[in-house]
Coordinates of C-alpha atoms in Angstrom, one line a residue:
N1 CA 39.4 136.1 124.7
S2 CA 37.5 138.2 122.1
V3 CA 33.9 138.0 121.3
W4 CA 33.1 139.9 118.1
N5 CA 29.3 140.1 118.4
G6 CA 27.8 139.0 121.7
Y7 CA 28.2 139.1 125.4
G8 CA 30.6 137.8 128.0
G9 CA 34.1 137.9 126.7
G10 CA 35.5 135.8 129.6
V11 CA 32.3 134.2 131.1
Y12 CA 28.7 134.2 129.9
V13 CA 26.2 133.0 132.5
Y14 CA 22.7 132.0 131.2
H15 CA 20.1 130.1 133.3
A16 CA 22.7 129.4 136.0
M17 CA 23.9 130.7 139.4
P18 CA 27.5 129.9 139.8
E19 CA 30.0 130.9 142.4
I20 CA 33.3 132.0 140.8
R21 CA 36.0 131.9 143.4
D22 CA 39.7 132.7 143.4
C23 CA 39.8 133.5 139.6
L24 CA 41.5 136.0 137.4
I25 CA 39.2 137.3 134.7
A26 CA 41.4 139.6 132.6
N27 CA 42.1 140.9 129.2
N28 CA 38.8 139.9 127.6
R29 CA 37.2 142.0 124.8
V30 CA 33.7 142.1 123.4
G31 CA 32.4 144.1 120.5
V32 CA 35.8 144.6 118.9
N33 CA 36.0 146.7 115.7
G34 CA 32.9 148.8 116.6
I35 CA 30.4 145.9 116.9
S36 CA 28.2 146.4 119.9
A37 CA 28.3 143.8 122.7
G38 CA 28.4 143.8 126.5
G39 CA 30.1 142.4 129.6
G40 CA 33.8 142.2 128.7
G41 CA 34.8 140.0 131.6
I42 CA 31.5 138.5 132.8
Y43 CA 27.9 138.9 131.4
L44 CA 24.8 137.7 133.3
G45 CA 22.0 136.8 130.9
Q46 CA 18.5 135.5 131.4
S47 CA 17.6 133.9 134.8
A48 CA 21.2 134.2 136.0
G49 CA 22.8 135.0 139.3
I50 CA 26.4 135.1 140.5
L51 CA 28.6 135.1 143.6
L52 CA 32.0 136.5 142.5
N53 CA 34.3 135.7 145.5
S54 CA 37.9 136.6 146.1
S55 CA 38.6 137.2 142.4
V56 CA 40.1 139.8 140.1
L57 CA 38.4 141.6 137.2
A58 CA 41.2 143.4 135.3
S59 CA 41.6 145.1 132.0
N60 CA 38.4 143.9 130.4
Y61 CA 36.9 145.9 127.5
T62 CA 33.6 146.3 125.9
A63 CA 32.8 148.4 122.8
R64 CA 29.1 148.9 123.8
S65 CA 28.6 152.7 124.4
S66 CA 25.6 152.4 126.7
V67 CA 26.2 154.2 130.0
D68 CA 24.6 151.2 131.7
E69 CA 27.3 148.8 130.5
G70 CA 29.8 147.1 132.8
S71 CA 33.1 146.2 131.3
G72 CA 34.3 143.9 134.1
L73 CA 30.9 142.5 135.0
S74 CA 27.5 143.4 133.5
S75 CA 24.1 142.1 134.4
G76 CA 20.6 142.1 132.9
L77 CA 21.0 144.6 130.0
E78 CA 18.4 143.1 127.7
D79 CA 14.7 143.4 128.4
G80 CA 14.2 139.6 128.7
D81 CA 17.0 139.2 131.2
R82 CA 15.7 138.4 134.7
I83 CA 18.6 138.5 137.1
S84 CA 18.3 136.7 140.5
Y85 CA 21.2 138.3 142.3
V86 CA 24.7 139.8 141.9
R87 CA 27.0 139.3 144.8
V88 CA 30.6 140.6 144.6
F89 CA 32.7 139.8 147.7
N90 CA 36.4 140.4 148.4
C91 CA 37.2 141.2 144.8
L92 CA 39.6 143.6 143.0
V93 CA 38.0 145.4 140.0
V94 CA 40.8 147.3 138.2
S95 CA 41.4 149.1 134.8
N96 CA 38.3 147.9 133.0
Y97 CA 37.0 149.9 130.1
A98 CA 33.7 150.7 128.5
P99 CA 33.2 153.9 126.5
A100 CA 30.4 155.2 128.9
G101 CA 30.0 152.4 131.5
A102 CA 31.6 151.1 134.7
G103 CA 33.9 148.4 136.0
V104 CA 30.8 146.6 137.4
T105 CA 27.2 147.3 136.5
I106 CA 24.3 145.8 138.5
S107 CA 21.3 146.6 136.5
Y108 CA 17.6 146.3 136.2
N109 CA 15.3 143.3 136.2
I110 CA 16.6 141.9 139.5
V111 CA 13.7 139.7 140.8
G112 CA 12.9 138.6 144.3
D113 CA 14.5 140.1 147.4
P114 CA 16.5 143.2 146.4
G115 CA 18.7 142.6 149.4
K116 CA 20.1 139.4 147.8
S117 CA 22.5 141.5 145.7
Y118 CA 25.5 143.2 147.4
V119 CA 29.1 144.4 147.1
E120 CA 31.3 143.8 150.1
S121 CA 35.0 144.1 150.9
C122 CA 36.0 145.0 147.3
T123 CA 38.5 147.5 145.8
F124 CA 37.6 149.4 142.6
V125 CA 40.5 151.2 141.0
S126 CA 40.9 153.2 137.8
N127 CA 38.0 151.8 135.8
A128 CA 36.8 154.0 133.0
N129 CA 34.0 156.4 134.0
A130 CA 32.8 154.7 137.2
G131 CA 33.8 151.9 139.5
L132 CA 30.2 150.7 140.1
R133 CA 27.0 151.5 138.2
I134 CA 23.6 150.7 139.8
V135 CA 20.5 150.7 137.5
N136 CA 17.0 150.3 138.8
A137 CA 18.1 148.4 141.9
T138 CA 19.0 148.9 145.5
V139 CA 22.4 147.5 146.4
P140 CA 24.2 147.5 149.8
V141 CA 27.9 148.4 149.4
S142 CA 30.1 147.8 152.5
N143 CA 33.7 147.8 153.5
S144 CA 34.8 148.7 150.0
V145 CA 37.3 151.2 148.5
F146 CA 36.8 153.2 145.3
W147 CA 39.7 155.1 143.8
G148 CA 40.6 156.8 140.5
H149 CA 37.3 157.1 138.8
A150 CA 35.5 160.2 137.3
D151 CA 32.5 159.0 139.3
D152 CA 33.1 156.3 141.9
I153 CA 29.5 155.1 142.0
S154 CA 27.0 156.1 139.3
Y155 CA 23.3 155.6 139.3
N156 CA 20.3 155.3 136.9
N157 CA 17.3 155.1 139.1
G158 CA 19.5 153.0 141.5
I159 CA 20.4 153.3 145.1
A160 CA 23.6 152.2 147.0
T161 CA 23.3 151.9 150.7
L162 CA 26.8 152.7 151.9
T163 CA 28.4 151.3 155.1
Y164 CA 32.1 151.7 156.1
D165 CA 33.4 152.6 152.6
D166 CA 36.2 154.8 151.3
I167 CA 34.6 156.8 148.4
P168 CA 36.4 160.0 147.5
N169 CA 33.9 161.3 144.9
E170 CA 30.6 160.5 146.8
T171 CA 28.3 162.7 148.9
L172 CA 28.1 160.7 152.1
I173 CA 24.9 162.1 153.7
G174 CA 23.1 159.5 155.7
T175 CA 25.9 156.8 155.4
I176 CA 27.3 154.8 158.3
G177 CA 31.1 155.0 158.9
C178 CA 32.2 156.1 155.4
V179 CA 35.1 158.3 154.6
T180 CA 36.0 160.4 151.5
G181 CA 39.8 160.6 151.8
D182 CA 43.0 158.7 151.7

């Protein structure tokens, strides 16, 4: 799928909170030919939430050059967007591309209990720039593997609480059971 000017090349979620289970969301493009857009694979817009469960985000692309952009999954980029939660469980996030972003971005405007968003039992491999980007949110990340990124997890006023993860490029001070190697 290609979206020339907009958001969510594969899936656009607006005023909904779906569970996406056992799906392949791949080879989607937004903002082709230099037009700015976001969320190559999945975009969460206003009043949205998502549980992405046992799925693959692969080879999605966004032309948006914001460092807070997610090429596989992106949430709450616009000021009016109020995201309820982003839950990513048992997923593979591989080879997604945004000029300055990450494979998955969990970004600002998350309302309610910040503990409602999490990343658990996921593998992030070879996404452009970063595997996961956290913006103005606190997100628990557990039992996950990050590999082949310039920056495995990147932050913009965000915090990841790490538990039992394999994260080669991360400083693991104050984490529980994490490793930084093969």
